[in-house]
Every structure is written in structure tokens, then in C-alpha cells.
Amino acid sequence: MSEKTTIYDIAKALNITAATVSRALNNNPKISAATKKLVMETAAKMNYKQNRLALALKSGKSNNVGVIVPYIDRNFFSAIIRGIEEELYPLGYHVIICQTHEQESTEIDNINALLNAQVDGILMSVSKLTTQTDHFEYVLEKNVPLVFFDRKKDLKGVSTVTIDDFEGGYRATKHLIDQGCKRIAHLSGDWSLEIYKNRYEGYKKALTDHGIALKKEYVIKTKSDIRAGQKASEKLLMLPEPPDAIFSSSDYVALGAIQQLKKHGIKIPTEFCVVGFSNEPFTKFLELSMTTVDQSPVEMGKMAAKVFLEQVKDSNVKIEKKVVLSPTLKIRMSSVK
Amino acid sequence: MSEKTTIYDIAKALNITAATVSRALNNNPKISAATKKLVMETAAKMNYKQNRLALALKSGKSNNVGVIVPYIDRNFFSAIIRGIEEELYPLGYHVIICQTHEQESTEIDNINALLNAQVDGILMSVSKLTTQTDHFEYVLEKNVPLVFFDRKKDLKGVSTVTIDDFEGGYRATKHLIDQGCKRIAHLSGDWSLEIYKNRYEGYKKALTDHGIALKKEYVIKTKSDIRAGQKASEKLLMLPEPPDAIFSSSDYVALGAIQQLKKHGIKIPTEFCVVGFSNEPFTKFLELSMTTVDQSPVEMGKMAAKVFLEQVKDSNVKIEKKVVLSPTLKIRMSSVK
DNA sequence: TTGTAAGCGTTATCAC
DNA sequence: GTGATAACGCTTACAA
């Protein structure tokens, strides 16, 4: 029973040919009900399982999609993958995962490996350190659908699913203004990544829309970890006129800021408000729960999958879809006076 | 340039045969240095990429492994997957992921799908609701290596990688005893999952080893969420002699307990100590950081991958390896008086 | 309605 | 050292 049974085995058992078995198994109309039933039964009896590899080789479709992310154990990305998997699995697709570790060279390697594996599409978030775009063009040349989620590069023929980072930045900042904060600082990330640039732009627009002048010393670019948040907020507090609120592009940075503020005996939210970005799971478990911008990553994954499916449906038509999801502001204790 | 180039294209270009090209590409000894060089060069020039699907069909090895977990966006599992991916990718394997959603029927479906896809092995954590084992036996019949991590079923021929849950429970409890806690309660999970049973056994042993009688009313089985932790601890506080410490088999339950204790004005850790299990990321970000048992999931994933590789190496020898990793107690504020 | 045979891209086993 | 050919398991014109 350990040997795999093929359609030939079934054919032999019934004294018919493999082609007929294949037709019976695939609901081909040109087949008699009798033989079809017979084939179905013996297939079940012999425990036949279709070899997807053979099908893939024949059809040129592997029914696998590749998903590339920086790290799979970052909640934002694993939630996206969950969305992709849940959308695609019912349609018979399998998800192959790769991690770039934020390295461009690894990203290129991942893409080549997935292409060799004949994936039907690649869904990915661009690595922080990626500057070239040749490897993306190469995917397109091979006519393999390419969908960027969250972090993208602007390329012709590539569909993207992102959230409106500008809007996220705007609403976070407006919320702080509504709370009566007058001197709102912003902790940002590297602007070579659009997402951070856009969150900053939203911040800026909200300020000017409400007649608040942008103070250059209130905007600090940092790495995305707790330590960076501590250092940046320390710097802010040393200013002649320190801020009374922080909008951070990262939840981790915001957490570092909160820790540092507390160290200085500053009361949150009464004296100082903080808003983060990403709705990392920990933000709502804090004793002082953190206001943050939710990116609905599972939805983002599902949407990326849907865009991929559209692309596959009309493979002759090159679609270039730009889906922009709306972020949700999760208002919690760190910003409500 | 959009068409895929095969070894036939290279052969045609050089007026040799595909077999020769194949040999050149695969470092076959029976080939002249000259033709080899020539083939290599034109292969590069024509941008040849090996079709892994064809190789897979021919060889019977897909170089894919399937990984099945309840939910991919649970940190514990995504970290394990990270470990698996990082161990296997350098060897040319790709990781296909599936989610059971804790449903037995989905688990069975996942296994069949992966088997159809001709994966070279299946690495998985058993779903909470799984009672049958037929689908696992079936994998073994097909001679596909099967490795369980964390949640396992005892089956002949299946290798497992787990942490020593007994030890974890023992050390967590002993730590509480060392802190001077006298009345230690335990919040457990469903004992049909070995992990919870073993953590409880460790708890029990630590108590008796230190001359503390096990009180039945101090042991409560709950679901693994915050709400359950709140309710269970409420029940404990209503006891005629309420406990002065909780060892919880889940970080979420422990968090719920802490919240409830605070609601009653109970001071942690001075009046009451709490220890969780799993070292979920949020535990160390809490203002009152939580003591918990770390399961080193990335290491667990790497180990599962290594066990799989051993199995593959000697496919004729059936290996049944039981790897048990040691947990680490992360001592934090919630339990240090 | 069913059988025949070619083909998907490789590699392996023969010959030469 | 290289070429011809079969085989992996399946689908699909084309014939019958």
C-alpha cells in the first residue's frame, strides 16, 4: 500500500486506458456515466491521489504562489500571510514562504528560487535595503504576476496593495490636535521607504490644516525599536520648548518613548499624549494601552490574494491595480485626556 | 525573452544534444571541459533557469516540505516556521504553509493536499481538536517523513520535537516557592493536549518535592485567553483561603489574572506573584513585565528541520527520534518580591 | 464513447 | 565524451 497508485494502475485494473481514467476523474463530458462511476469507485478503493507535480509540469501551472517578507515572525507580516493563505487555499493554491531578512541579495535569490519552482505568482513586501528593480522587471518578463503589499516600488505592470499611510498619519495627528495637544512631535523612519514618508506627510498636512506650524526639531528619524524611541524622546525633552505629544510611525518606538517619559515623571495622557502605528498585539495589552493606527494586515493579505487572482484570470491582459486600504485609528488610553 | 529557455534551446544553439547539456549543467564527470564551459556560458547568456517541477517529477523529490500549524500569525508558530525556513532554505527546500484553524477535518485536508503536492516531508503541530490518527498513519504509509513539534501524538515511526513541559512547569512553580509563595494556584488547559498535562505534572511535583500539599481547588482548567484568566482568578479570590501566587500555562490567561488581581487592589509582586508560559512578545513589554517560560520556538523549528533532514538522508531506515528541548525561565517583575 | 500518442523539462541508461 | 531514448504522471488533440 505504500506505492503510489497512478491512473495507469486504475486503467489496468479496469482494462481501460489511462486517458479514459483521466477523463472520468476530471468530469470530462465525453464519458459514459457507467465507466465514470466505475473509475471513481476503484480510484477511491485504490486510494488514488492525483500527482499535482505531473499536472503542473503538463499545464505549466504549479498552483503555488510565493510570498516574500522580511521576517515571517513579525506579526504584521504573519497576519498578512494568514490572509493570503486563507484566501488562496480554498482555490487549490499553496503558499510558499521566503524571508529576505531585509537583504536585497536575499530578495533576489528568493525571487529566482520561486521562479525556478514555477510559482504562478509572487506576492511580496519589498526589503528595506532594496534599491535595484531589475529582479522585479525580470519577474514581469517571465509573465509571472507580481503583487506588492505594504512596501512597494513604483513599477509599470505591478499591482500594489497598501494602506493609506498619509491618511493614517493625518488621522493620528488630527486626533492629537483634537485632544488639545499643541506641540506635536513626530518620530519617523527612513524616508527611502514610502510608508514612512507618507505618514510624515499626513502628519504635516494635519498640522497645517489646523494652523499649527511644523517645527523641524519636532521631527526625528529613528530606527524602529524601543531603544530608538527612548533616545529620540530624550532628545525631544531636552528641547527648550519640549512637545506635549508624540505621533510615532512605529509602535515599538512609541513604547520606548512612553517608557522614557515615565522615567521623567511625565503623566500620560494628562500631560503628554502618544500615538503609535501598526497596532502591534502588545499595544492593547499594556496597562496604559496605546492608541495606534491599525493596518488590518489580514485584510491586506486577502486583498493581495484577490488582486493576484484577477491577474491570473486574464493572463493576456496586463492589469496594474493599485488598491489602497483605509487605516483605522484605534483610540486607547495613551492619548485620551 | 519572455519564453522560458530549456536545455533543448541550449542544445540547439550549440548543435549538441540535451543530454549533454544536462550533464554539463550537473557537473557530471563524463564531459569535456570545453563543452562544459561552452554550455555554462550559453546557459548564462540565454538566461537558463532549471525547471524544478520537471526535476521533481523525474526524481520523485519536490524539494518542498509542508508545515501545518493552527494559525500562522500566532507568534509561537510563526517563530517556529521561521526556524524551519532558515534551516531548510540554504539546502534548497521550500516551505509550504497550511493552517488547520484547530479543526481536525482541515488538518486531514491539509495533509492530503500536501501529499498530492508530493512534499518531501510534513512538519506539524497537531490541532487541538484532533482525536484520530489515521491521517498520520497514512503519511507514514506513503513513506513521507512526519515530524511533530510542540503538540504531538504518540505514534510509531514519528519523530517529535518538544520542550520539556514538565520541567517548565516544575521550574516555574519552584521559582514561586523560592519567592516565598505558600499557596500556589495553577491555571491549566485541556489535558487532552499533553503539553498542558505535563505542565501540570511539573507543578504538582514541585509542590510535593517541597512539602506543599496539592489543593484541588487551586487547579483550574481554562481556555487560553485573557477573559478566561480573569474569570478563573476571580474564582480563586473567592476561595476561603485564596492563593498568593498563580502559575499559568498560558501568558494570555496570566495577563487576564494580573488584570483581575489589580482590579481587587492586590499588589503584584509583593502580595501576589504570577508566572506565565510561552514568553509571548507582549510579556516583556508590560509595565509590570511578566515572568514566563520561554520555549525558544525558533530553535524548535530549526531542530524539527534537522530531524527531518536526518530522516531524509536515510530514507530506508525508519528513524523515530524524540528531541526534548529545555525551557528557560524568564524571570521578570511579576514574580520577584 | 474510448483508444493512441505526443508532450511538459529533466535525468538516467544504454549504446557508440 | 556524446547521442539517442525512455521514463516520471498527467492531459489532450486526433483517430477510431
XYZ file of C-alpha atoms (C1' of nucleotides) in Angstrom:
706
model
C 0.000 0.000 0.000
C 2.993 2.215 0.254
C 3.394 2.578 -3.511
C 1.598 5.453 -5.126
C -1.239 4.483 -7.387
C -1.382 6.249 -10.733
C -4.086 6.487 -13.315
C -2.326 3.665 -15.111
C -2.915 1.366 -12.185
C -6.584 2.186 -12.249
C -6.673 1.729 -16.021
C -5.039 -1.663 -15.774
C -7.416 -2.768 -13.059
C -10.391 -1.908 -15.249
C -8.934 -2.936 -18.579
C -9.345 0.536 -19.975
C -6.820 3.184 -20.890
C -5.288 5.906 -18.757
C -6.852 8.601 -20.906
C -10.288 7.346 -20.045
C -9.442 7.289 -16.397
C -8.193 10.836 -16.639
C -11.391 11.935 -18.322
C -13.532 10.220 -15.742
C -11.616 11.846 -12.930
C -11.887 15.283 -14.476
C -15.610 15.390 -15.194
C -14.975 15.366 -18.894
C -18.370 15.359 -20.641
C -17.294 12.780 -23.214
C -17.581 9.798 -20.979
C -20.279 7.284 -20.123
C -21.842 7.518 -16.738
C -21.106 3.849 -16.179
C -17.343 3.984 -16.701
C -17.150 7.210 -14.831
C -18.791 5.665 -11.810
C -16.595 2.604 -12.103
C -13.437 4.674 -12.304
C -14.450 6.824 -9.392
C -15.110 3.804 -7.257
C -11.911 1.949 -7.991
C -9.953 5.183 -7.669
C -11.341 5.532 -4.186
C -10.759 1.870 -3.483
C -7.171 2.029 -4.658
C -6.678 5.241 -2.738
C -5.690 7.210 -5.783
C -4.330 10.692 -5.210
C -3.583 12.992 -8.085
C 0.063 13.926 -8.520
C -0.016 17.693 -8.708
C 3.560 17.784 -9.919
C 2.724 15.970 -13.118
C -0.255 18.182 -13.666
C 1.883 21.225 -13.027
C 4.549 20.176 -15.483
C 1.957 19.455 -18.116
C -0.101 22.574 -17.628
C 2.660 24.976 -16.752
C 0.715 25.986 -13.652
C 2.083 24.827 -10.324
C -0.788 26.150 -8.223
C 1.795 27.533 -5.859
C 2.344 31.168 -5.085
C 5.453 32.553 -3.495
C 5.232 35.028 -0.661
C 8.315 37.028 0.292
C 8.540 39.018 3.505
C 11.411 40.365 5.617
C 10.711 38.099 8.574
C 7.850 35.721 8.899
C 7.600 36.050 12.684
C 6.838 39.739 12.637
C 3.168 39.922 13.475
C 2.292 42.323 10.700
C 3.698 40.006 8.067
C 2.482 36.740 9.504
C -1.006 38.225 9.662
C -0.770 39.189 6.000
C 0.363 35.688 5.132
C -2.566 34.344 7.068
C -4.876 36.443 4.916
C -3.215 35.269 1.725
C -3.333 31.635 2.752
C -6.978 31.775 3.766
C -7.986 33.401 0.512
C -5.983 31.113 -1.743
C -6.171 27.715 -0.087
C -9.841 27.111 -0.948
C -8.925 27.626 -4.597
C -6.269 24.950 -4.509
C -3.247 27.192 -4.205
C -0.425 26.584 -1.810
C 1.677 29.309 -0.277
C 5.462 29.052 -0.305
C 7.171 31.429 2.062
C 10.553 33.099 1.871
C 12.299 35.587 4.145
C 14.610 38.334 2.936
C 15.995 39.343 6.324
C 15.781 42.830 4.810
C 18.650 41.965 2.436
C 18.414 42.861 -1.225
C 20.656 39.981 -2.268
C 18.440 37.506 -0.441
C 15.390 39.036 -2.048
C 16.877 38.487 -5.494
C 17.785 34.950 -4.557
C 14.258 34.299 -3.254
C 12.726 35.525 -6.481
C 14.942 33.322 -8.616
C 14.243 30.301 -6.458
C 10.495 30.873 -6.687
C 10.680 31.372 -10.421
C 12.609 28.113 -10.790
C 9.905 26.458 -8.747
C 7.448 27.700 -11.369
C 5.213 29.591 -8.957
C 2.094 31.074 -10.510
C 2.685 34.408 -8.853
C 4.784 36.285 -6.342
C 3.283 38.373 -3.565
C 5.797 40.357 -1.576
C 6.791 43.253 0.595
C 9.990 44.910 -0.553
C 13.015 44.666 1.697
C 14.205 47.822 3.417
C 17.580 47.721 1.756
C 16.385 47.107 -1.785
C 17.471 49.737 -4.290
C 17.505 47.900 -7.627
C 14.398 46.903 -9.508
C 15.883 44.598 -12.166
C 14.755 41.478 -10.357
C 11.187 42.746 -10.345
C 11.306 43.536 -14.059
C 12.604 40.049 -14.591
C 9.531 38.553 -12.924
C 7.325 40.579 -15.236
C 9.276 39.475 -18.303
C 8.503 35.903 -17.340
C 4.838 36.847 -17.243
C 4.551 35.896 -13.609
C 2.078 38.119 -11.756
C 3.781 40.287 -9.170
C 1.891 41.955 -6.326
C 3.468 44.230 -3.752
C 1.855 44.661 -0.368
C 2.640 47.401 2.153
C 6.151 48.209 0.985
C 6.247 48.774 -2.747
C 8.300 50.119 -5.595
C 6.568 52.019 -8.347
C 6.831 49.826 -11.403
C 4.805 49.538 -14.542
C 2.717 46.389 -14.590
C 2.918 45.688 -10.901
C -0.174 45.754 -8.763
C 0.069 47.003 -5.222
C -1.958 46.743 -2.051
C -1.107 49.295 0.570
C -2.806 51.223 3.271
C -3.196 54.939 3.012
C -0.252 55.884 5.172
C -0.878 59.538 4.536
C -4.372 59.203 5.908
C -3.078 57.195 8.845
C -0.594 59.917 9.688
C -3.207 62.576 9.193
C -5.814 60.987 11.419
C -3.358 60.148 14.159
C -2.144 63.732 14.221
C -5.629 65.223 13.979
C -6.663 63.061 16.896
C -3.851 64.521 18.975
C -4.864 68.038 17.952
C -8.445 67.250 18.916
C -7.181 66.187 22.312
C -5.820 69.668 22.782
C -2.162 68.886 22.163
C -0.306 71.960 20.913
C 3.233 70.793 20.321
C 3.114 67.505 18.468
C 6.367 65.752 17.643
C 6.790 63.003 15.071
C 9.124 60.044 15.218
C 9.608 58.729 11.706
C 11.585 56.072 9.879
C 13.846 56.055 6.857
C 12.170 58.053 4.106
C 13.545 55.845 1.378
C 10.572 53.689 2.352
C 7.449 55.415 1.073
C 5.379 54.341 4.028
C 7.359 56.460 6.453
C 7.471 59.411 4.096
C 3.704 59.273 3.632
C 2.968 59.041 7.344
C 5.093 62.126 7.799
C 3.261 63.929 5.006
C -0.042 63.138 6.687
C 1.316 64.496 9.933
C 2.460 67.669 8.221
C -0.839 68.217 6.448
C -2.855 67.761 9.618
C -0.731 70.361 11.363
C -1.020 72.984 8.624
C -4.718 72.262 8.153
C -5.164 73.250 11.776
C -2.946 76.260 11.689
C -0.057 74.686 13.531
C 3.399 75.457 12.257
C 5.682 72.491 11.576
C 8.722 72.657 13.813
C 11.724 70.978 12.276
C 13.171 69.966 15.636
C 9.980 68.055 16.397
C 10.579 65.581 13.583
C 13.152 62.873 14.229
C 14.028 59.906 12.050
C 14.871 56.787 14.012
C 15.240 53.060 13.691
C 12.157 51.022 14.563
C 12.941 49.714 18.010
C 12.327 50.546 21.639
C 15.815 51.843 22.279
C 15.486 54.305 19.411
C 12.231 55.560 20.892
C 13.868 56.149 24.237
C 16.740 58.086 22.756
C 14.578 60.174 20.454
C 12.159 61.188 23.171
C 15.036 62.045 25.466
C 16.237 64.409 22.780
C 12.763 65.911 22.468
C 12.530 66.513 26.197
C 15.812 68.414 26.172
C 14.426 70.928 23.715
C 13.892 74.474 25.019
C 10.217 74.003 24.252
C 9.538 70.285 24.579
C 6.499 68.769 22.837
C 3.324 67.675 24.595
C 2.555 64.794 22.248
C 4.249 62.262 20.003
C 2.963 60.582 16.903
C 5.286 57.716 16.118
C 5.475 55.746 12.885
C 6.247 52.648 14.904
C 4.624 51.071 17.937
C 7.985 49.975 19.274
C 9.395 53.469 19.066
C 6.235 54.773 20.742
C 6.682 52.275 23.555
C 10.258 53.403 24.065
C 9.016 56.972 24.189
C 6.386 56.156 26.793
C 8.986 54.425 28.939
C 11.283 57.415 28.771
C 8.503 59.890 29.510
C 7.539 57.931 32.600
C 11.136 57.938 33.704
C 10.897 61.717 33.685
C 7.762 61.556 35.780
C 5.593 62.828 32.965
C 1.956 61.765 33.252
C 0.367 60.112 30.243
C -2.136 61.016 28.880
C -2.857 64.051 31.031
C 0.415 65.848 30.403
C 1.543 64.102 27.284
C -0.183 62.008 24.615
C 1.344 59.261 22.494
C 0.091 57.561 19.348
C 1.827 54.693 17.624
C 1.463 52.949 14.279
C 0.731 49.319 13.315
C -1.425 48.068 16.140
C 1.111 45.500 17.223
C -0.546 42.975 19.553
C 1.286 44.263 22.604
C -0.191 47.774 22.322
C -3.554 46.758 23.660
C -2.130 44.644 26.482
C -0.165 47.473 28.061
C -1.517 48.727 31.343
C -1.607 52.074 29.652
C -3.000 50.778 26.390
C -1.615 52.540 23.356
C -3.503 54.452 20.711
C -2.277 53.308 17.318
C -3.112 53.024 13.650
C -4.396 49.635 12.607
C -3.408 48.377 9.157
C -5.724 45.361 9.091
C -2.975 43.074 7.824
C -5.201 40.028 7.391
C -7.440 42.058 5.112
C -4.408 43.332 3.293
C -3.300 39.780 2.661
C -6.716 38.763 1.431
C -6.784 41.748 -0.878
C -3.325 40.982 -2.242
C -4.530 37.464 -2.961
C -7.620 38.741 -4.734
C -5.571 41.054 -6.897
C -3.330 38.134 -7.794
C -6.373 36.056 -8.741
C -7.682 38.765 -11.046
C -4.308 38.880 -12.707
C -4.314 35.133 -13.233
C -7.797 35.115 -14.677
C -6.837 37.352 -17.581
C -3.244 36.463 -18.075
C -3.243 38.058 -21.522
C -4.358 41.391 -20.117
C -1.747 43.147 -18.032
C -3.513 44.595 -15.030
C -1.922 47.220 -12.893
C -4.172 47.655 -9.930
C -3.432 49.977 -7.052
C -5.506 49.084 -4.019
C -5.295 51.461 -1.100
C -6.907 50.352 2.127
C -8.068 52.752 4.771
C -6.354 52.569 8.129
C -8.315 52.599 11.375
C -7.334 54.647 14.356
C -7.543 52.536 17.495
C -8.086 55.084 20.214
C -6.856 53.853 23.568
C -5.618 55.226 26.861
C -2.285 56.714 25.818
C -3.949 59.643 24.066
C -7.310 60.303 25.696
C -7.207 63.011 28.328
C 12.829 36.983 -23.776
C 9.599 36.138 -22.083
C 9.708 32.485 -23.146
C 11.428 30.085 -20.817
C 14.626 28.612 -22.160
C 15.055 24.875 -21.719
C 18.062 22.663 -22.080
C 16.802 21.906 -25.594
C 17.207 25.527 -26.564
C 20.774 25.460 -25.339
C 21.387 22.161 -27.103
C 20.038 23.514 -30.361
C 22.128 26.661 -30.102
C 25.277 24.597 -29.700
C 24.375 21.761 -32.035
C 24.655 19.212 -29.282
C 22.057 17.154 -27.502
C 20.007 17.956 -24.417
C 21.579 15.087 -22.515
C 24.976 16.661 -22.911
C 23.691 19.980 -21.739
C 22.184 18.322 -18.711
C 25.474 16.651 -17.924
C 27.384 19.873 -18.280
C 24.998 21.662 -16.001
C 25.160 18.973 -13.352
C 28.912 18.587 -13.050
C 28.757 15.126 -14.485
C 32.334 13.776 -14.716
C 31.811 12.364 -18.185
C 32.095 15.603 -20.061
C 34.912 17.536 -21.700
C 35.983 20.733 -20.051
C 35.482 22.549 -23.329
C 31.824 21.679 -23.901
C 31.115 22.188 -20.261
C 32.455 25.714 -20.384
C 30.586 26.379 -23.602
C 27.319 25.125 -22.168
C 27.746 27.103 -18.991
C 28.382 30.275 -20.925
C 25.470 29.981 -23.319
C 23.215 28.899 -20.473
C 24.080 32.101 -18.689
C 23.727 34.082 -21.894
C 20.315 32.612 -22.660
C 19.298 33.120 -19.060
C 18.562 29.487 -18.469
C 16.836 28.569 -15.242
C 16.264 24.989 -14.228
C 12.646 23.924 -14.019
C 12.359 22.361 -10.608
C 8.978 20.899 -11.460
C 10.410 18.681 -14.153
C 13.219 17.633 -11.888
C 10.713 16.911 -9.158
C 8.526 14.764 -11.372
C 11.532 12.860 -12.622
C 13.194 12.342 -9.290
C 10.133 11.990 -7.125
C 11.537 14.678 -4.825
C 9.836 18.044 -4.888
C 12.244 19.770 -2.525
C 9.235 21.170 -0.754
C 8.228 20.481 2.809
C 4.794 21.122 4.196
C 4.350 22.825 7.524
C 0.987 22.657 9.255
C 0.102 24.863 12.218
C -3.162 26.016 13.792
C -2.666 29.685 12.865
C 0.347 31.145 11.205
C 0.008 34.530 12.890
C 0.399 33.184 16.391
C 3.867 34.244 17.386
C 4.886 30.887 18.740
C 4.106 29.179 15.458
C 5.429 31.850 13.134
C 8.684 31.776 15.065
C 8.883 28.010 14.621
C 8.241 28.403 10.912
C 10.974 30.991 10.797
C 13.361 28.448 12.283
C 12.306 25.776 9.823
C 12.628 28.095 6.846
C 16.046 29.340 7.866
C 17.355 25.831 8.360
C 15.938 24.405 5.151
C 16.214 27.225 2.626
C 20.008 27.010 2.301
C 19.592 23.362 1.325
C 17.218 24.180 -1.488
C 13.986 23.324 0.247
C 10.921 25.490 0.138
C 8.368 25.676 2.904
C 4.676 25.366 2.100
C 2.408 26.505 4.895
C -1.064 25.362 5.874
C -3.361 26.365 8.735
C -5.717 23.994 10.497
C -7.683 26.612 12.445
C -7.599 23.933 15.143
C -10.004 21.787 13.092
C -9.327 18.103 12.643
C -11.088 17.997 9.277
C -8.929 20.831 7.973
C -5.852 19.071 9.258
C -6.772 15.956 7.299
C -7.445 18.046 4.236
C -4.097 19.836 4.622
C -2.246 16.555 4.825
C -3.896 15.199 1.713
C -3.213 18.385 -0.200
C 0.437 18.321 0.784
C 0.748 14.667 -0.114
C -0.782 15.374 -3.532
C 1.758 18.130 -3.933
C 4.428 15.489 -3.359
C 6.100 17.213 -0.445
C 9.253 15.535 0.811
C 8.103 15.765 4.390
C 5.499 17.159 6.722
C 6.365 19.094 9.854
C 3.415 19.933 12.022
C 1.832 20.752 15.329
C -1.306 18.762 15.987
C -4.601 20.636 16.123
C -6.332 20.935 19.475
C -9.410 19.106 18.288
C -7.657 16.191 16.638
C -8.626 12.800 18.026
C -7.998 10.406 15.130
C -4.579 9.334 13.978
C -5.434 7.615 10.697
C -4.270 10.544 8.630
C -0.892 10.436 10.306
C -0.549 6.700 9.707
C -1.406 7.396 6.101
C 1.527 9.792 5.771
C 3.826 7.107 7.130
C 2.442 4.509 4.734
C 3.424 6.808 1.886
C 6.926 6.891 3.341
C 6.795 10.620 3.804
C 8.754 11.753 6.860
C 6.496 13.160 9.541
C 7.780 15.337 12.357
C 5.630 16.712 15.154
C 6.692 19.831 17.004
C 5.278 21.050 20.311
C 1.912 19.320 20.124
C 2.310 15.667 19.303
C 0.559 12.343 19.230
C 2.472 9.253 20.241
C 2.877 7.224 17.094
C 5.363 4.644 15.988
C 7.731 5.979 13.369
C 7.071 9.623 14.021
C 9.804 11.875 15.304
C 8.916 14.655 17.674
C 10.482 17.864 18.860
C 9.004 19.252 22.033
C 10.084 21.181 25.029
C 10.126 19.593 28.418
C 6.794 20.925 29.608
C 7.132 19.032 32.845
C 10.399 20.784 33.549
C 8.892 24.107 32.560
C 6.050 23.627 34.990
C 8.411 22.424 37.666
C 10.807 25.339 37.380
C 8.060 27.937 37.225
C 6.499 26.516 40.364
C 9.790 26.091 42.190
C 10.617 29.690 41.388
C 7.384 30.772 43.067
C 8.165 28.613 46.075
C 11.626 30.160 46.245
C 9.988 33.558 46.294
C 8.203 32.557 49.449
C 4.791 31.896 47.959
C 2.838 29.416 50.064
C -0.447 28.934 48.256
C 0.292 28.482 44.564
C -2.593 28.043 42.168
C -2.347 26.659 38.651
C -4.345 27.677 35.606
C -4.165 24.874 33.076
C -5.558 23.992 29.658
C -7.326 20.993 28.227
C -5.477 17.865 29.344
C -6.174 16.064 26.115
C -3.179 18.058 24.941
C -0.099 16.558 26.551
C 1.599 19.904 26.924
C -0.931 21.122 29.457
C -0.988 17.833 31.297
C 2.794 17.853 31.576
C 2.979 21.411 32.804
C 0.508 20.464 35.489
C 2.540 17.404 36.422
C 5.610 19.581 36.792
C 3.651 21.916 39.010
C 2.458 19.033 41.133
C 5.917 17.523 41.520
C 7.460 20.843 42.543
C 4.852 21.233 45.243
C 5.261 17.775 46.707
C 9.046 17.983 46.455
C 8.831 20.996 48.722
C 6.355 19.565 51.128
C 3.405 21.553 49.901
C 0.103 19.748 49.614
C -1.720 19.998 46.314
C -5.067 21.685 46.795
C -7.609 20.603 44.235
C -9.439 23.927 44.293
C -6.208 25.686 43.290
C -6.118 23.953 39.912
C -8.463 25.308 37.247
C -8.691 24.323 33.605
C -9.484 27.219 31.298
C -9.408 28.293 27.707
C -6.305 30.163 26.605
C -7.454 33.757 26.510
C -7.479 36.842 28.675
C -11.139 36.597 29.583
C -10.636 33.061 30.870
C -7.795 34.278 33.041
C -9.959 36.979 34.544
C -12.761 34.600 35.360
C -10.509 31.912 36.788
C -8.648 34.281 39.059
C -11.910 35.775 40.237
C -12.924 32.304 41.266
C -9.621 31.793 43.077
C -10.014 35.035 45.013
C -13.430 33.956 46.238
C -11.950 30.890 47.880
C -11.987 30.811 51.699
C -8.225 30.668 51.547
C -7.204 32.426 48.348
C -3.811 31.697 46.799
C -0.851 34.045 46.878
C 0.559 33.040 43.507
C -0.511 31.746 40.117
C 1.403 29.651 37.662
C -0.480 29.767 34.372
C 0.025 27.506 31.365
C -0.712 30.458 29.121
C 0.590 34.006 29.008
C -2.799 35.321 27.966
C -4.509 33.672 30.892
C -1.792 35.038 33.177
C -2.396 38.518 31.813
C -6.099 38.223 32.496
C -5.282 37.112 36.020
C -2.986 40.078 36.599
C -5.670 42.451 35.375
C -8.224 40.927 37.731
C -5.854 40.975 40.700
C -5.151 44.640 40.135
C -8.863 45.299 39.985
C -9.020 43.902 43.514
C -6.228 46.208 44.584
C -3.823 43.347 45.078
C -0.169 44.379 44.754
C 1.999 42.378 42.378
C 4.570 41.054 43.105
C 4.649 41.965 46.782
C 1.323 40.381 47.731
C 0.875 38.038 44.822
C 3.185 36.543 42.199
C 2.293 35.458 38.678
C 4.170 33.320 36.168
C 3.001 32.644 32.642
C 4.056 30.259 29.895
C 5.298 30.804 26.328
C 7.128 34.096 26.509
C 4.736 35.821 24.149
C 6.283 39.073 22.915
C 3.882 41.209 24.918
C 5.026 39.779 28.266
C 8.241 41.734 28.323
C 6.631 44.990 27.185
C 4.178 45.175 30.044
C 4.870 47.853 32.587
C 4.862 45.051 35.085
C 6.858 42.676 32.928
C 5.763 39.077 33.244
C 7.822 36.115 34.347
C 7.234 33.307 31.881
C 8.636 30.114 30.443
C 10.422 30.551 27.139
C 10.091 27.749 24.599
C 12.691 29.034 22.129
C 10.404 28.443 19.154
C 12.966 29.399 16.523
C 15.303 26.769 17.910
C 12.444 24.308 17.994
C 11.797 24.956 14.315
C 15.450 24.521 13.440
C 15.548 21.295 15.382
C 12.426 19.979 13.672
C 14.055 20.759 10.350
C 17.229 18.949 11.360
C 15.292 15.878 12.411
C 13.510 15.928 9.065
C 16.839 16.131 7.244
C 18.194 13.118 9.119
C 15.095 11.213 8.148
C 15.545 12.129 4.503
C 19.191 11.151 4.479
C 18.451 7.535 5.334
C 15.047 7.066 3.831
C 15.384 3.304 4.061
C 15.967 3.443 7.794
C 12.931 4.449 9.798
C 14.086 6.838 12.453
C 11.967 7.702 15.426
C 13.708 10.493 17.211
C 12.339 12.202 20.271
C 14.029 15.519 20.849
C 13.147 17.315 24.043
C 14.378 20.867 24.415
C 14.881 22.519 27.755
C 12.706 25.518 28.527
C 14.146 28.696 30.008
C 12.515 30.576 32.834
C 12.476 34.286 32.033
C 12.338 35.882 35.443
C 10.745 39.305 35.319
C 8.902 41.697 37.582
C 5.623 39.856 38.086
C 7.208 37.309 40.379
C 10.212 38.878 42.067
C 9.428 40.274 45.511
C -17.575 6.965 -26.020
C -12.939 5.217 -25.942
C -8.043 4.394 -27.508
C -3.496 6.218 -29.322
C 0.211 9.059 -28.867
C 2.549 13.253 -28.050
C 4.345 16.371 -24.880
C 5.542 19.141 -20.396
C 11.561 19.564 -18.924
C 14.528 16.778 -16.718
C 17.804 12.932 -15.852
C 19.484 8.156 -16.402
C 20.656 4.109 -19.045
C 22.147 2.497 -22.767
C 24.904 2.450 -26.838
C 28.528 4.269 -29.868
C 32.758 12.112 -24.257
C 28.442 12.339 -26.637
C 23.936 10.936 -28.660
C 19.540 8.517 -28.648
C 15.788 7.136 -25.908
C 12.925 6.044 -22.089
C 10.762 7.497 -18.069
C 8.427 10.473 -14.228
C 2.315 11.051 -14.215
C -0.728 13.555 -16.304
C -3.770 15.848 -20.084
C -5.385 16.379 -24.719
C -5.754 16.550 -29.719
C -6.669 13.360 -33.025
C -8.372 8.883 -34.560
C -11.287 5.160 -34.394
